[in-house]
Amino acid sequence: MDLSTKLIHGGISEDPLTGAVSVPIYQTSTYRQKKLGQPGDFEYSRSGNPTRNALEELIAELEGGVKGFAFGSGLAAIHAVLSLFQPGDHLILGDDVYGGTFRLLEKVFKPLGLSYTMVDSQDLAQLEAALTAHTKALYLESPSNPLLKIIDLEKSAAWAKENGLLTIVDNTFATPYLQQPLALGADIVLHSGTKYLGGHSDLVAGLATTDKAELAEKIGFNQNSIGGVLGPQDSWLLQRGIKTLAVRMEAHQKNAETIAAFLTDHPAVDKVYYPGLADHPGHEIAAKQMRGFGGMIAFELVDESRVAEFVEALKIITLAESLGGVESLIEVPAVMTHASIPKEKREAAGIKDGLIRLSVGIEAVEDLQNDLEQALLVKNK
Ligand SMILES: Cc1ncc(COP(=O)(O)O)c(C=O)c1O
């Protein structure tokens, strides 16, 4: 079955009780137990809720996992997965991961005894150099946030396996529609469901899945013990978003290809990062491991001092955190999403202060292009 069909019919796509084609919202915290000590399938909604359960089955099916887990945010999902590790363990991390992931490791897990090394994970030699006797996992984003670096997931996961490490992939930018890391050898896949999966900038959610029963058991234990679960309303809303993922992703990436070409040719734009461009260093790997090149673009202006003026002059494209919604969103990582990474670390990873990240929405592409054009031409008053 093609993934676009699974998006609609996968998981528990109808209510077993009534046949309702939209999974009902079970707005309940607890469930009656008919006999003492013999609960039914559901006992308490932190441990399990039928609406959340349907979403969890769906993400597992879409990513090829054995079990899925839904959380109150992407970071809560990342937290539950990083909690698999013990004090003394070491992780290797891509050097331009989402700023919140870095902050969680640096400010929460490092004081608890976890250590990590950030490397340019496109380069196997750098992974090799970062390996220690205590390294337990390789944590990757591809395409990465915000530089749209492409990591050869099959190669990296094979290297990790050879060295006895788990491979964890944050698949937020690609979504299972464009890329399925478990099939490429990863062990755990993470998502900020807030982004393309939800698709409408109206919820905050996180998802995790794995194809290993033993890991599923541990993540499930962490989900219930730490407790950052997704509520039934948002579980329902996220499933509704996922149904249209295929058509949205196709529209996002069609627009992104046009906008990337427009920006590349524009005299006020210096550099464009988009894996769909033939001169992007990860273009061929992306073409091999992804169904398309996605809807995210990053770029730099010739005159870095004009960044604020430019983003503030946009009329349709909205200056805001987040990405993956139907509306185009723009942001400056150094000031917004990646501000929690120290400037030296950011710059070493290639994230300049003037870098702009654009989440291309599904509006008419001419309107987006005209909006960019008028803002690129605005001069300081
Ligand atoms: C790649 C990536 N992973 C994880 C997260 C965290 O997700 P959330 O904001 O849902 O906690 C984000 C948020 O921007 C992200 O871009």
Tab-separated table of C-alpha atoms and ligand atoms in Angstrom:
chain	number	residue	atom	x	y	z
A	1	MET	CA	0.000	0.000	0.000
A	2	ASP	CA	1.370	3.418	-0.900
A	3	LEU	CA	2.115	5.726	2.005
A	4	SER	CA	-0.473	8.277	0.827
A	5	THR	CA	-3.153	5.602	1.303
A	6	LYS	CA	-1.710	4.571	4.674
A	7	LEU	CA	-1.915	8.202	5.823
A	8	ILE	CA	-5.679	7.936	5.482
A	9	HIS	CA	-6.391	4.294	6.265
A	10	GLY	CA	-3.453	3.364	8.521
A	11	GLY	CA	-3.466	2.881	12.285
A	12	ILE	CA	-6.907	2.593	13.837
A	13	SER	CA	-8.724	4.639	11.255
A	14	GLU	CA	-12.262	3.891	12.351
A	15	ASP	CA	-14.061	3.556	15.652
A	16	PRO	CA	-14.519	-0.170	16.396
A	17	LEU	CA	-17.663	0.630	18.427
A	18	THR	CA	-19.696	2.705	15.955
A	19	GLY	CA	-17.800	2.578	12.658
A	20	ALA	CA	-17.250	6.362	12.796
A	21	VAL	CA	-14.581	7.101	10.172
A	22	SER	CA	-13.041	9.761	12.363
A	23	VAL	CA	-11.542	8.307	15.540
A	24	PRO	CA	-13.570	9.621	18.506
A	25	ILE	CA	-12.000	11.866	21.123
A	26	TYR	CA	-12.016	9.833	24.328
A	27	GLN	CA	-11.911	12.755	26.747
A	28	THR	CA	-11.439	10.676	29.860
A	29	SER	CA	-8.720	10.286	32.454
A	30	THR	CA	-9.783	6.870	33.722
A	31	TYR	CA	-11.757	3.677	32.871
A	32	ARG	CA	-14.118	1.540	34.953
A	33	GLN	CA	-12.639	-1.745	36.186
A	34	LYS	CA	-15.254	-4.471	36.496
A	35	LYS	CA	-13.126	-6.728	38.677
A	36	LEU	CA	-10.501	-5.728	41.200
A	37	GLY	CA	-6.992	-6.118	39.841
A	38	GLN	CA	-8.262	-6.892	36.322
A	39	PRO	CA	-8.253	-3.660	34.332
A	40	GLY	CA	-9.313	-3.709	30.679
A	41	ASP	CA	-7.169	-2.501	27.776
A	42	PHE	CA	-7.225	1.001	29.221
A	43	GLU	CA	-6.642	1.846	32.848
A	44	TYR	CA	-5.572	5.478	33.149
A	45	SER	CA	-5.006	7.984	30.326
A	46	ARG	CA	-1.341	8.708	31.052
A	47	SER	CA	-0.697	4.998	30.460
A	48	GLY	CA	-3.054	4.721	27.500
A	49	ASN	CA	-5.977	6.474	25.817
A	50	PRO	CA	-7.833	5.121	22.755
A	51	THR	CA	-7.523	8.376	20.769
A	52	ARG	CA	-3.815	8.648	21.502
A	53	ASN	CA	-3.443	4.932	20.887
A	54	ALA	CA	-4.864	5.323	17.363
A	55	LEU	CA	-2.302	8.045	16.631
A	56	GLU	CA	0.495	5.922	18.081
A	57	GLU	CA	-0.481	2.962	15.876
A	58	LEU	CA	-0.575	5.290	12.888
A	59	ILE	CA	2.928	6.745	13.349
A	60	ALA	CA	4.326	3.254	13.933
A	61	GLU	CA	2.715	2.051	10.708
A	62	LEU	CA	3.891	5.078	8.701
A	63	GLU	CA	7.510	4.765	9.854
A	64	GLY	CA	7.656	0.947	9.910
A	65	GLY	CA	7.912	0.779	13.710
A	66	VAL	CA	6.553	-1.842	16.087
A	67	LYS	CA	5.000	0.707	18.424
A	68	GLY	CA	4.447	4.450	18.444
A	69	PHE	CA	4.417	6.985	21.268
A	70	ALA	CA	2.759	10.396	21.359
A	71	PHE	CA	3.947	13.235	23.572
A	72	GLY	CA	2.910	16.748	24.513
A	73	SER	CA	5.693	18.232	22.343
A	74	GLY	CA	8.590	17.185	20.119
A	75	LEU	CA	10.949	17.977	22.964
A	76	ALA	CA	8.984	15.747	25.350
A	77	ALA	CA	9.475	12.902	22.834
A	78	ILE	CA	13.206	13.693	22.620
A	79	HIS	CA	13.367	13.831	26.422
A	80	ALA	CA	11.794	10.385	26.772
A	81	VAL	CA	14.254	8.941	24.237
A	82	LEU	CA	17.341	10.602	25.742
A	83	SER	CA	16.212	9.229	29.104
A	84	LEU	CA	17.116	5.771	27.741
A	85	PHE	CA	20.750	6.651	28.521
A	86	GLN	CA	22.628	6.534	31.820
A	87	PRO	CA	25.108	8.851	33.547
A	88	GLY	CA	28.497	8.265	31.920
A	89	ASP	CA	27.017	7.547	28.474
A	90	HIS	CA	28.188	9.619	25.517
A	91	LEU	CA	26.277	10.595	22.360
A	92	ILE	CA	27.420	11.877	18.979
A	93	LEU	CA	25.211	14.644	17.697
A	94	GLY	CA	24.903	16.524	14.402
A	95	ASP	CA	26.277	20.065	14.785
A	96	ASP	CA	23.208	21.883	13.511
A	97	VAL	CA	20.412	20.087	15.330
A	98	TYR	CA	17.396	22.036	16.538
A	99	GLY	CA	18.441	24.514	19.263
A	100	GLY	CA	15.995	23.042	21.785
A	101	THR	CA	17.572	19.586	21.390
A	102	PHE	CA	20.978	21.106	22.093
A	103	ARG	CA	19.588	22.997	25.120
A	104	LEU	CA	17.982	19.827	26.516
A	105	LEU	CA	21.275	17.946	26.279
A	106	GLU	CA	23.465	20.788	27.500
A	107	LYS	CA	21.300	22.104	30.338
A	108	VAL	CA	19.301	19.086	31.478
A	109	PHE	CA	21.144	15.863	30.589
A	110	LYS	CA	24.761	17.043	30.860
A	111	PRO	CA	24.380	18.002	34.543
A	112	LEU	CA	22.939	14.498	35.068
A	113	GLY	CA	26.096	12.910	33.662
A	114	LEU	CA	25.400	12.432	29.956
A	115	SER	CA	28.051	13.806	27.592
A	116	TYR	CA	27.965	14.504	23.888
A	117	THR	CA	30.149	15.622	20.985
A	118	MET	CA	28.738	17.698	18.124
A	119	VAL	CA	30.240	16.989	14.710
A	120	ASP	CA	29.500	17.639	11.077
A	121	SER	CA	27.647	14.376	10.736
A	122	GLN	CA	27.904	14.432	6.931
A	123	ASP	CA	31.503	13.336	7.443
A	124	LEU	CA	32.085	9.736	8.605
A	125	ALA	CA	35.677	10.625	9.588
A	126	GLN	CA	34.314	13.145	12.096
A	127	LEU	CA	31.931	10.539	13.518
A	128	GLU	CA	34.853	8.151	13.839
A	129	ALA	CA	36.970	10.788	15.612
A	130	ALA	CA	34.182	11.503	18.115
A	131	LEU	CA	33.714	7.840	19.086
A	132	THR	CA	34.649	6.938	22.689
A	133	ALA	CA	34.400	3.762	24.725
A	134	HIS	CA	31.253	5.234	26.306
A	135	THR	CA	29.463	6.285	23.111
A	136	LYS	CA	25.987	4.775	22.981
A	137	ALA	CA	24.161	6.580	20.183
A	138	LEU	CA	24.329	8.683	17.059
A	139	TYR	CA	21.671	11.425	16.957
A	140	LEU	CA	20.904	12.890	13.528
A	141	GLU	CA	18.613	15.256	11.683
A	142	SER	CA	18.351	14.976	7.912
A	143	PRO	CA	17.531	17.415	6.420
A	144	SER	CA	19.023	19.275	9.361
A	145	ASN	CA	17.654	22.349	11.068
A	146	PRO	CA	18.482	25.021	9.898
A	147	LEU	CA	21.182	24.324	7.278
A	148	LEU	CA	19.339	21.567	5.415
A	149	LYS	CA	22.385	19.330	5.550
A	150	ILE	CA	21.724	15.879	4.180
A	151	ILE	CA	23.165	12.927	6.041
A	152	ASP	CA	23.516	9.578	4.292
A	153	LEU	CA	21.312	7.756	6.784
A	154	GLU	CA	22.012	4.266	5.469
A	155	LYS	CA	25.779	4.756	5.691
A	156	SER	CA	25.669	6.485	9.087
A	157	ALA	CA	23.345	3.892	10.610
A	158	ALA	CA	25.543	1.063	9.281
A	159	TRP	CA	28.602	2.743	10.835
A	160	ALA	CA	26.712	3.181	14.129
A	161	LYS	CA	25.652	-0.465	14.114
A	162	GLU	CA	29.220	-1.644	13.484
A	163	ASN	CA	30.246	0.340	16.541
A	164	GLY	CA	27.400	-0.911	18.725
A	165	LEU	CA	25.549	2.433	18.768
A	166	LEU	CA	21.882	3.204	18.380
A	167	THR	CA	20.918	5.555	15.566
A	168	ILE	CA	18.244	8.095	16.454
A	169	VAL	CA	16.832	10.240	13.656
A	170	ASP	CA	14.708	13.351	14.059
A	171	ASN	CA	12.595	13.059	10.900
A	172	THR	CA	10.622	16.279	11.452
A	173	PHE	CA	11.772	18.072	8.283
A	174	ALA	CA	11.233	15.123	5.942
A	175	THR	CA	8.181	13.389	7.503
A	176	PRO	CA	7.535	9.693	6.785
A	177	TYR	CA	6.052	10.727	3.440
A	178	LEU	CA	9.469	11.782	2.137
A	179	GLN	CA	11.811	9.559	4.142
A	180	GLN	CA	11.652	6.502	6.372
A	181	PRO	CA	14.779	6.285	8.533
A	182	LEU	CA	13.973	2.887	10.105
A	183	ALA	CA	14.062	1.288	6.650
A	184	LEU	CA	17.502	2.877	6.184
A	185	GLY	CA	18.823	1.276	9.373
A	186	ALA	CA	17.924	3.761	12.141
A	187	ASP	CA	16.644	2.382	15.454
A	188	ILE	CA	14.456	5.227	16.706
A	189	VAL	CA	12.608	7.950	14.814
A	190	LEU	CA	11.458	11.184	16.412
A	191	HIS	CA	9.097	13.904	15.244
A	192	SER	CA	7.917	17.265	16.279
A	193	GLY	CA	4.291	16.620	15.288
A	194	THR	CA	3.829	20.379	15.661
A	195	LYS	CA	5.285	20.814	12.179
A	196	TYR	CA	4.367	19.070	8.896
A	197	LEU	CA	2.472	16.194	10.504
A	198	GLY	CA	-0.001	18.549	12.208
A	199	GLY	CA	0.401	20.864	9.249
A	200	HIS	CA	-1.814	23.760	10.321
A	201	SER	CA	0.155	25.513	13.096
A	202	ASP	CA	-2.617	24.714	15.559
A	203	LEU	CA	-1.062	22.174	17.938
A	204	VAL	CA	2.140	21.186	19.730
A	205	ALA	CA	2.968	17.460	19.772
A	206	GLY	CA	5.788	14.945	19.591
A	207	LEU	CA	6.065	11.375	18.315
A	208	ALA	CA	8.550	8.560	18.638
A	209	THR	CA	8.686	5.106	17.125
A	210	THR	CA	11.121	2.201	16.856
A	211	ASP	CA	11.291	-1.125	15.045
A	212	LYS	CA	12.903	-2.890	18.031
A	213	ALA	CA	10.531	-4.435	20.597
A	214	GLU	CA	13.057	-4.040	23.407
A	215	LEU	CA	13.468	-0.307	22.733
A	216	ALA	CA	9.707	0.103	22.427
A	217	GLU	CA	9.297	-1.387	25.868
A	218	LYS	CA	11.811	1.091	27.325
A	219	ILE	CA	10.407	4.153	25.533
A	220	GLY	CA	6.904	3.123	26.668
A	221	PHE	CA	8.156	2.856	30.225
A	222	ASN	CA	9.709	6.343	29.989
A	223	GLN	CA	6.567	7.777	28.406
A	224	ASN	CA	4.426	6.550	31.283
A	225	SER	CA	6.994	7.269	34.009
A	226	ILE	CA	7.927	10.788	32.881
A	227	GLY	CA	4.356	11.445	31.828
A	228	GLY	CA	4.653	13.991	29.011
A	229	VAL	CA	1.809	12.426	27.010
A	230	LEU	CA	-0.343	14.025	24.328
A	231	GLY	CA	-3.956	14.717	25.303
A	232	PRO	CA	-6.889	13.189	23.382
A	233	GLN	CA	-7.982	16.427	21.653
A	234	ASP	CA	-4.544	17.061	20.189
A	235	SER	CA	-4.114	13.358	19.388
A	236	TRP	CA	-7.245	13.618	17.273
A	237	LEU	CA	-6.200	16.879	15.652
A	238	LEU	CA	-2.786	15.473	14.763
A	239	GLN	CA	-4.385	12.431	13.111
A	240	ARG	CA	-6.608	14.751	11.116
A	241	GLY	CA	-3.538	16.670	9.965
A	242	ILE	CA	-1.690	13.501	8.974
A	243	LYS	CA	-4.514	12.429	6.603
A	244	THR	CA	-3.560	15.234	4.171
A	245	LEU	CA	0.225	14.983	4.593
A	246	ALA	CA	0.848	13.635	1.079
A	247	VAL	CA	-0.962	16.422	-0.767
A	248	ARG	CA	0.485	19.080	1.504
A	249	MET	CA	4.072	17.830	1.163
A	250	GLU	CA	3.765	17.698	-2.626
A	251	ALA	CA	2.482	21.287	-2.644
A	252	HIS	CA	5.142	22.474	-0.157
A	253	GLN	CA	7.993	21.048	-2.152
A	254	LYS	CA	6.662	22.216	-5.511
A	255	ASN	CA	6.528	25.772	-4.143
A	256	ALA	CA	9.909	25.377	-2.434
A	257	GLU	CA	11.576	24.353	-5.698
A	258	THR	CA	10.245	27.481	-7.414
A	259	ILE	CA	11.195	29.758	-4.499
A	260	ALA	CA	14.691	28.231	-4.208
A	261	ALA	CA	15.294	28.929	-7.919
A	262	PHE	CA	13.911	32.466	-7.545
A	263	LEU	CA	16.177	33.207	-4.555
A	264	THR	CA	19.217	31.690	-6.275
A	265	ASP	CA	18.780	34.097	-9.193
A	266	HIS	CA	18.053	37.159	-7.050
A	267	PRO	CA	20.877	39.734	-6.881
A	268	ALA	CA	20.125	40.592	-3.212
A	269	VAL	CA	20.555	36.929	-2.169
A	270	ASP	CA	24.009	35.531	-1.567
A	271	LYS	CA	23.566	31.846	-0.778
A	272	VAL	CA	20.641	29.417	-0.884
A	273	TYR	CA	20.506	26.118	0.985
A	274	TYR	CA	17.950	23.734	-0.516
A	275	PRO	CA	18.620	20.023	-1.096
A	276	GLY	CA	16.672	20.174	-4.355
A	277	LEU	CA	19.289	22.460	-5.939
A	278	ALA	CA	21.750	20.474	-8.071
A	279	ASP	CA	24.728	22.225	-6.440
A	280	HIS	CA	23.613	21.389	-2.862
A	281	PRO	CA	26.308	19.058	-1.481
A	282	GLY	CA	23.670	16.569	-0.315
A	283	HIS	CA	21.572	16.674	-3.491
A	284	GLU	CA	22.403	13.190	-4.710
A	285	ILE	CA	22.022	11.550	-1.317
A	286	ALA	CA	18.696	13.332	-0.831
A	287	ALA	CA	17.551	12.111	-4.248
A	288	LYS	CA	18.484	8.565	-3.215
A	289	GLN	CA	16.941	8.480	0.273
A	290	MET	CA	13.991	10.873	-0.032
A	291	ARG	CA	10.838	10.926	-2.158
A	292	GLY	CA	11.312	14.681	-2.693
A	293	PHE	CA	13.362	17.567	-1.350
A	294	GLY	CA	10.864	19.026	1.129
A	295	GLY	CA	9.578	22.497	1.817
A	296	MET	CA	12.371	24.070	3.885
A	297	ILE	CA	14.871	26.576	2.494
A	298	ALA	CA	17.609	28.599	4.198
A	299	PHE	CA	19.372	31.574	2.645
A	300	GLU	CA	21.686	34.502	3.270
A	301	LEU	CA	21.369	38.042	1.943
A	302	VAL	CA	24.266	39.803	0.234
A	303	ASP	CA	23.867	42.565	2.829
A	304	GLU	CA	23.499	40.866	6.219
A	305	SER	CA	22.591	44.173	7.870
A	306	ARG	CA	19.274	44.132	5.958
A	307	VAL	CA	17.929	40.932	7.535
A	308	ALA	CA	15.597	42.597	10.070
A	309	GLU	CA	14.312	45.096	7.505
A	310	PHE	CA	13.672	42.249	5.043
A	311	VAL	CA	11.775	39.881	7.359
A	312	GLU	CA	9.720	42.738	8.810
A	313	ALA	CA	8.736	43.970	5.341
A	314	LEU	CA	7.114	40.660	4.334
A	315	LYS	CA	3.332	40.818	4.142
A	316	ILE	CA	2.142	37.265	3.416
A	317	ILE	CA	5.103	35.288	4.718
A	318	THR	CA	4.886	35.462	8.510
A	319	LEU	CA	7.810	36.156	10.816
A	320	ALA	CA	7.339	33.392	13.399
A	321	GLU	CA	8.949	30.396	15.077
A	322	SER	CA	7.953	26.926	13.854
A	323	LEU	CA	7.565	25.456	10.377
A	324	GLY	CA	5.603	22.965	8.357
A	325	GLY	CA	2.233	24.720	8.452
A	326	VAL	CA	0.166	25.480	5.356
A	327	GLU	CA	1.167	29.139	5.763
A	328	SER	CA	4.700	30.285	4.909
A	329	LEU	CA	6.770	31.097	7.989
A	330	ILE	CA	10.141	32.823	8.118
A	331	GLU	CA	12.642	33.185	10.942
A	332	VAL	CA	16.234	34.063	11.786
A	333	PRO	CA	17.730	31.044	13.620
A	334	ALA	CA	20.497	32.986	15.431
A	335	VAL	CA	17.868	35.201	17.085
A	336	MET	CA	14.982	32.741	17.292
A	337	THR	CA	15.030	28.916	17.061
A	338	HIS	CA	18.786	28.468	17.620
A	339	ALA	CA	19.459	31.353	20.022
A	340	SER	CA	20.106	28.838	22.826
A	341	ILE	CA	23.248	27.612	21.001
A	342	PRO	CA	26.260	29.833	21.888
A	343	LYS	CA	27.398	32.102	19.034
A	344	GLU	CA	30.835	30.409	18.635
A	345	LYS	CA	29.211	26.971	18.373
A	346	ARG	CA	26.601	28.278	15.935
A	347	GLU	CA	29.196	29.910	13.741
A	348	ALA	CA	31.473	26.881	13.821
A	349	ALA	CA	28.503	24.896	12.487
A	350	GLY	CA	27.963	27.454	9.692
A	351	ILE	CA	24.850	29.106	11.170
A	352	LYS	CA	25.612	32.765	10.505
A	353	ASP	CA	23.787	35.574	12.322
A	354	GLY	CA	22.236	36.585	9.008
A	355	LEU	CA	20.957	33.121	8.041
A	356	ILE	CA	17.235	33.147	7.255
A	357	ARG	CA	15.061	30.001	7.374
A	358	LEU	CA	11.917	29.834	5.279
A	359	SER	CA	9.184	27.239	5.659
A	360	VAL	CA	7.485	27.462	2.292
A	361	GLY	CA	3.722	27.149	2.645
A	362	ILE	CA	1.145	26.054	0.112
A	363	GLU	CA	-0.102	29.507	-0.907
A	364	ALA	CA	-0.020	30.447	-4.629
A	365	VAL	CA	3.683	30.541	-5.416
A	366	GLU	CA	3.395	33.817	-7.373
A	367	ASP	CA	2.102	35.536	-4.224
A	368	LEU	CA	5.042	34.221	-2.204
A	369	GLN	CA	7.498	35.262	-4.890
A	370	ASN	CA	5.993	38.770	-5.143
A	371	ASP	CA	6.114	39.106	-1.370
A	372	LEU	CA	9.797	38.123	-1.255
A	373	GLU	CA	10.569	40.420	-4.186
A	374	GLN	CA	8.990	43.509	-2.598
A	375	ALA	CA	10.722	42.825	0.752
A	376	LEU	CA	14.113	42.230	-0.885
A	377	LEU	CA	13.806	45.607	-2.592
A	378	VAL	CA	12.759	47.583	0.536
A	379	LYS	CA	15.413	50.104	1.480
A	380	ASN	CA	16.031	51.561	4.951
A	381	LYS	CA	13.965	54.665	5.474
B	1	LIG	C1	13.762	19.386	13.970
B	1	LIG	C2	13.006	19.671	15.226
B	1	LIG	N1	12.941	18.732	16.183
B	1	LIG	C3	12.273	18.924	17.342
B	1	LIG	C4	11.648	20.124	17.603
B	1	LIG	C5	10.941	20.316	18.912
B	1	LIG	O1	9.572	20.169	18.737
B	1	LIG	P1	8.450	20.886	19.638
B	1	LIG	O2	8.569	22.358	19.356
B	1	LIG	O3	7.196	20.265	19.159
B	1	LIG	O4	8.783	20.577	21.050
B	1	LIG	C6	11.669	21.132	16.646
B	1	LIG	C7	10.997	22.410	16.907
B	1	LIG	O5	11.173	23.385	16.217
B	1	LIG	C8	12.372	20.907	15.426
B	1	LIG	O6	12.445	21.841	14.470
